[in-house]
């Protein structure tokens, strides 16, 4: 069993200069279409993980500020819910157009605060904008249903209504897309929202909110509350317990997701959770090895391994194990580590010191227990096997047959994404159905798209984002019964 890695290092550059010249960089939070400080006046620093430089300060908001934002969104909902589907569609389209017009700048802001290579940031912005594009269209296609009545004197129909204020808590690994995937669906359904972006990446969120206002999205419909990690728990508690908030959509770690789920119980909120994964990536002996290696690079090393659908455990059939590992090692050698803003860099820094330390410890734990670091041998007691790595470390484990690998792949409480490579058609159907996950990549390492339903099973989450199912999280079914003679 082998571990192949390429831990990034940190180098200094000129990013904060770039930030200073940008028109979309904001240092205030966004409530009721106004740029506002924290009522306490407190701020926190946003830094560039590539060099530790401070990029700027944003408000460190607290309970009062959050209640205020919720209030504003609650008031705005009273009119926004009565806009027509077409009105909402047109506004989303205008927002999309502005996001597209400003895509380069948003990508540069994202690289500066998240560290991801500029080419990946540009890719994320295109993906993120795609959700606004998609939901501007879906807004007009929220159908109801008329059913055959069981009596002659009643007519029955079901319509969809927006749930109300949606609280959106997002992570740093996709600073734009995790917001648009939620906010696009919420607005399309007729909901207003309060967004709490991750403390590491608030600038991307604020830039997008700026463009939403410029697009004419009415005040109070989108609000962004920024806060430091220290205040995240108190801000989160308001969002989860306020009776004025109808639903919570959260993307982040499983632990925090479970906590928020519990907190939402007191007001019986709609909850949509997209939590951690522990994706199996299986390569069967019939697979096209080149494609499987290419898929691994895309699936494991994209965003420096910091995606919840990243391959976490690579299972390679015994007969092709050595061949696969050799090819993967070659491919990993071709990756370039550095500052995401520099040309040709494919692996930026990890998001922060805590993450870098965790990944290092996972590798050390594996090595201590006998892994060979080519890159080492892994067994099931190693933390690297059981925990979500969220870093550019590929753990390769040999297996004998399909039964065995499915049993091991499914022996986890996570169930977000899974991948496998095979050219055996019967096997493809069997494995696709038996993998205990919400999304399966078959001979494909990248599966996210606005058109497709993203989400997990088991402890990886509840609900679906993107696709037409995304709207369901923000709408409820209202049954209308018409009596007549
Ligand atoms: P990660 O470990 O990847 O940072 P988290 O789940 O901790 O993932 O963070 C995802 C989002 O959840 C961030 O916006 C973060 O600020 C927020 N968050 C973290 N802890 C809490 C909490 N106790 N209540 C509400 N939000 C939280």
mmCIF file with all atom_site columns, C-alpha atoms and ligand atoms in Angstrom, residues 169-172 196-200 227-229 232-237 240 250-254 256-257 259-260 263 352 355 390, ligand 1:
data_model
loop_
_atom_site.group_PDB
_atom_site.id
_atom_site.type_symbol
_atom_site.label_atom_id
_atom_site.label_alt_id
_atom_site.label_comp_id
_atom_site.label_asym_id
_atom_site.label_entity_id
_atom_site.label_seq_id
_atom_site.pdbx_PDB_ins_code
_atom_site.Cartn_x
_atom_site.Cartn_y
_atom_site.Cartn_z
_atom_site.occupancy
_atom_site.B_iso_or_equiv
_atom_site.pdbx_formal_charge
_atom_site.auth_seq_id
_atom_site.auth_comp_id
_atom_site.auth_asym_id
_atom_site.auth_atom_id
_atom_site.pdbx_PDB_model_num
ATOM   1  C CA  . UNK A 1 169 ? -23.159 28.972 5.774  1.00 0.00 ? 169 UNK A CA  1
ATOM   2  C CA  . UNK A 1 170 ? -20.350 28.243 3.368  1.00 0.00 ? 170 UNK A CA  1
ATOM   3  C CA  . UNK A 1 171 ? -16.769 26.927 3.416  1.00 0.00 ? 171 UNK A CA  1
ATOM   4  C CA  . UNK A 1 172 ? -13.515 28.339 2.050  1.00 0.00 ? 172 UNK A CA  1
ATOM   5  C CA  . UNK A 1 196 ? -22.148 33.658 6.317  1.00 0.00 ? 196 UNK A CA  1
ATOM   6  C CA  . UNK A 1 197 ? -19.042 33.009 4.246  1.00 0.00 ? 197 UNK A CA  1
ATOM   7  C CA  . UNK A 1 198 ? -16.011 31.217 5.657  1.00 0.00 ? 198 UNK A CA  1
ATOM   8  C CA  . UNK A 1 199 ? -13.667 33.433 7.645  1.00 0.00 ? 199 UNK A CA  1
ATOM   9  C CA  . UNK A 1 200 ? -10.801 32.593 5.265  1.00 0.00 ? 200 UNK A CA  1
ATOM   10 C CA  . UNK A 1 227 ? -17.249 37.018 11.162 1.00 0.00 ? 227 UNK A CA  1
ATOM   11 C CA  . UNK A 1 228 ? -14.053 35.467 12.442 1.00 0.00 ? 228 UNK A CA  1
ATOM   12 C CA  . UNK A 1 229 ? -13.748 31.843 13.501 1.00 0.00 ? 229 UNK A CA  1
ATOM   13 C CA  . UNK A 1 232 ? -18.742 31.681 14.020 1.00 0.00 ? 232 UNK A CA  1
ATOM   14 C CA  . UNK A 1 233 ? -20.481 29.693 16.768 1.00 0.00 ? 233 UNK A CA  1
ATOM   15 C CA  . UNK A 1 234 ? -22.555 32.614 18.079 1.00 0.00 ? 234 UNK A CA  1
ATOM   16 C CA  . UNK A 1 235 ? -23.455 33.837 14.601 1.00 0.00 ? 235 UNK A CA  1
ATOM   17 C CA  . UNK A 1 236 ? -24.303 30.273 13.579 1.00 0.00 ? 236 UNK A CA  1
ATOM   18 C CA  . UNK A 1 237 ? -26.529 29.848 16.638 1.00 0.00 ? 237 UNK A CA  1
ATOM   19 C CA  . UNK A 1 240 ? -30.019 28.095 13.382 1.00 0.00 ? 240 UNK A CA  1
ATOM   20 C CA  . UNK A 1 250 ? -24.607 24.397 5.190  1.00 0.00 ? 250 UNK A CA  1
ATOM   21 C CA  . UNK A 1 251 ? -21.543 23.111 3.428  1.00 0.00 ? 251 UNK A CA  1
ATOM   22 C CA  . UNK A 1 252 ? -18.601 22.245 5.652  1.00 0.00 ? 252 UNK A CA  1
ATOM   23 C CA  . UNK A 1 253 ? -17.232 19.723 8.059  1.00 0.00 ? 253 UNK A CA  1
ATOM   24 C CA  . UNK A 1 254 ? -19.318 16.834 9.385  1.00 0.00 ? 254 UNK A CA  1
ATOM   25 C CA  . UNK A 1 256 ? -20.050 21.403 12.519 1.00 0.00 ? 256 UNK A CA  1
ATOM   26 C CA  . UNK A 1 257 ? -22.882 20.112 10.313 1.00 0.00 ? 257 UNK A CA  1
ATOM   27 C CA  . UNK A 1 259 ? -23.998 20.640 15.582 1.00 0.00 ? 259 UNK A CA  1
ATOM   28 C CA  . UNK A 1 260 ? -26.013 22.928 13.317 1.00 0.00 ? 260 UNK A CA  1
ATOM   29 C CA  . UNK A 1 263 ? -29.476 23.541 16.738 1.00 0.00 ? 263 UNK A CA  1
ATOM   30 C CA  . UNK A 1 352 ? -4.163  27.678 6.554  1.00 0.00 ? 352 UNK A CA  1
ATOM   31 C CA  . UNK A 1 355 ? -4.891  22.341 7.585  1.00 0.00 ? 355 UNK A CA  1
ATOM   32 C CA  . UNK A 1 390 ? -8.319  17.440 2.434  1.00 0.00 ? 390 UNK A CA  1
HETATM 33 P P1  . LIG B 2 .   ? -13.474 23.660 7.773  1.00 0.00 ? 1   LIG B P1  1
HETATM 34 O O1  . LIG B 2 .   ? -12.930 22.772 8.866  1.00 0.00 ? 1   LIG B O1  1
HETATM 35 O O2  . LIG B 2 .   ? -13.272 23.143 6.438  1.00 0.00 ? 1   LIG B O2  1
HETATM 36 O O3  . LIG B 2 .   ? -13.146 25.106 7.953  1.00 0.00 ? 1   LIG B O3  1
HETATM 37 P P2  . LIG B 2 .   ? -16.003 24.108 8.963  1.00 0.00 ? 1   LIG B P2  1
HETATM 38 O O4  . LIG B 2 .   ? -17.191 23.212 8.999  1.00 0.00 ? 1   LIG B O4  1
HETATM 39 O O5  . LIG B 2 .   ? -15.318 24.331 10.252 1.00 0.00 ? 1   LIG B O5  1
HETATM 40 O O6  . LIG B 2 .   ? -15.042 23.528 7.876  1.00 0.00 ? 1   LIG B O6  1
HETATM 41 O O7  . LIG B 2 .   ? -16.406 25.510 8.346  1.00 0.00 ? 1   LIG B O7  1
HETATM 42 C C1  . LIG B 2 .   ? -17.380 25.686 7.345  1.00 0.00 ? 1   LIG B C1  1
HETATM 43 C C2  . LIG B 2 .   ? -18.182 26.929 7.686  1.00 0.00 ? 1   LIG B C2  1
HETATM 44 O O8  . LIG B 2 .   ? -18.814 26.724 8.944  1.00 0.00 ? 1   LIG B O8  1
HETATM 45 C C3  . LIG B 2 .   ? -17.369 28.202 7.831  1.00 0.00 ? 1   LIG B C3  1
HETATM 46 O O9  . LIG B 2 .   ? -18.139 29.263 7.331  1.00 0.00 ? 1   LIG B O9  1
HETATM 47 C C4  . LIG B 2 .   ? -17.192 28.324 9.328  1.00 0.00 ? 1   LIG B C4  1
HETATM 48 O O10 . LIG B 2 .   ? -16.983 29.637 9.778  1.00 0.00 ? 1   LIG B O10 1
HETATM 49 C C5  . LIG B 2 .   ? -18.523 27.815 9.801  1.00 0.00 ? 1   LIG B C5  1
HETATM 50 N N1  . LIG B 2 .   ? -18.540 27.355 11.189 1.00 0.00 ? 1   LIG B N1  1
HETATM 51 C C6  . LIG B 2 .   ? -17.559 26.764 11.889 1.00 0.00 ? 1   LIG B C6  1
HETATM 52 N N2  . LIG B 2 .   ? -17.968 26.483 13.152 1.00 0.00 ? 1   LIG B N2  1
HETATM 53 C C7  . LIG B 2 .   ? -19.254 26.909 13.247 1.00 0.00 ? 1   LIG B C7  1
HETATM 54 C C8  . LIG B 2 .   ? -20.250 26.890 14.277 1.00 0.00 ? 1   LIG B C8  1
HETATM 55 N N3  . LIG B 2 .   ? -20.001 26.391 15.485 1.00 0.00 ? 1   LIG B N3  1
HETATM 56 N N4  . LIG B 2 .   ? -21.465 27.422 13.987 1.00 0.00 ? 1   LIG B N4  1
HETATM 57 C C9  . LIG B 2 .   ? -21.712 27.941 12.766 1.00 0.00 ? 1   LIG B C9  1
HETATM 58 N N5  . LIG B 2 .   ? -20.839 27.972 11.757 1.00 0.00 ? 1   LIG B N5  1
HETATM 59 C C10 . LIG B 2 .   ? -19.621 27.465 11.985 1.00 0.00 ? 1   LIG B C10 1
#
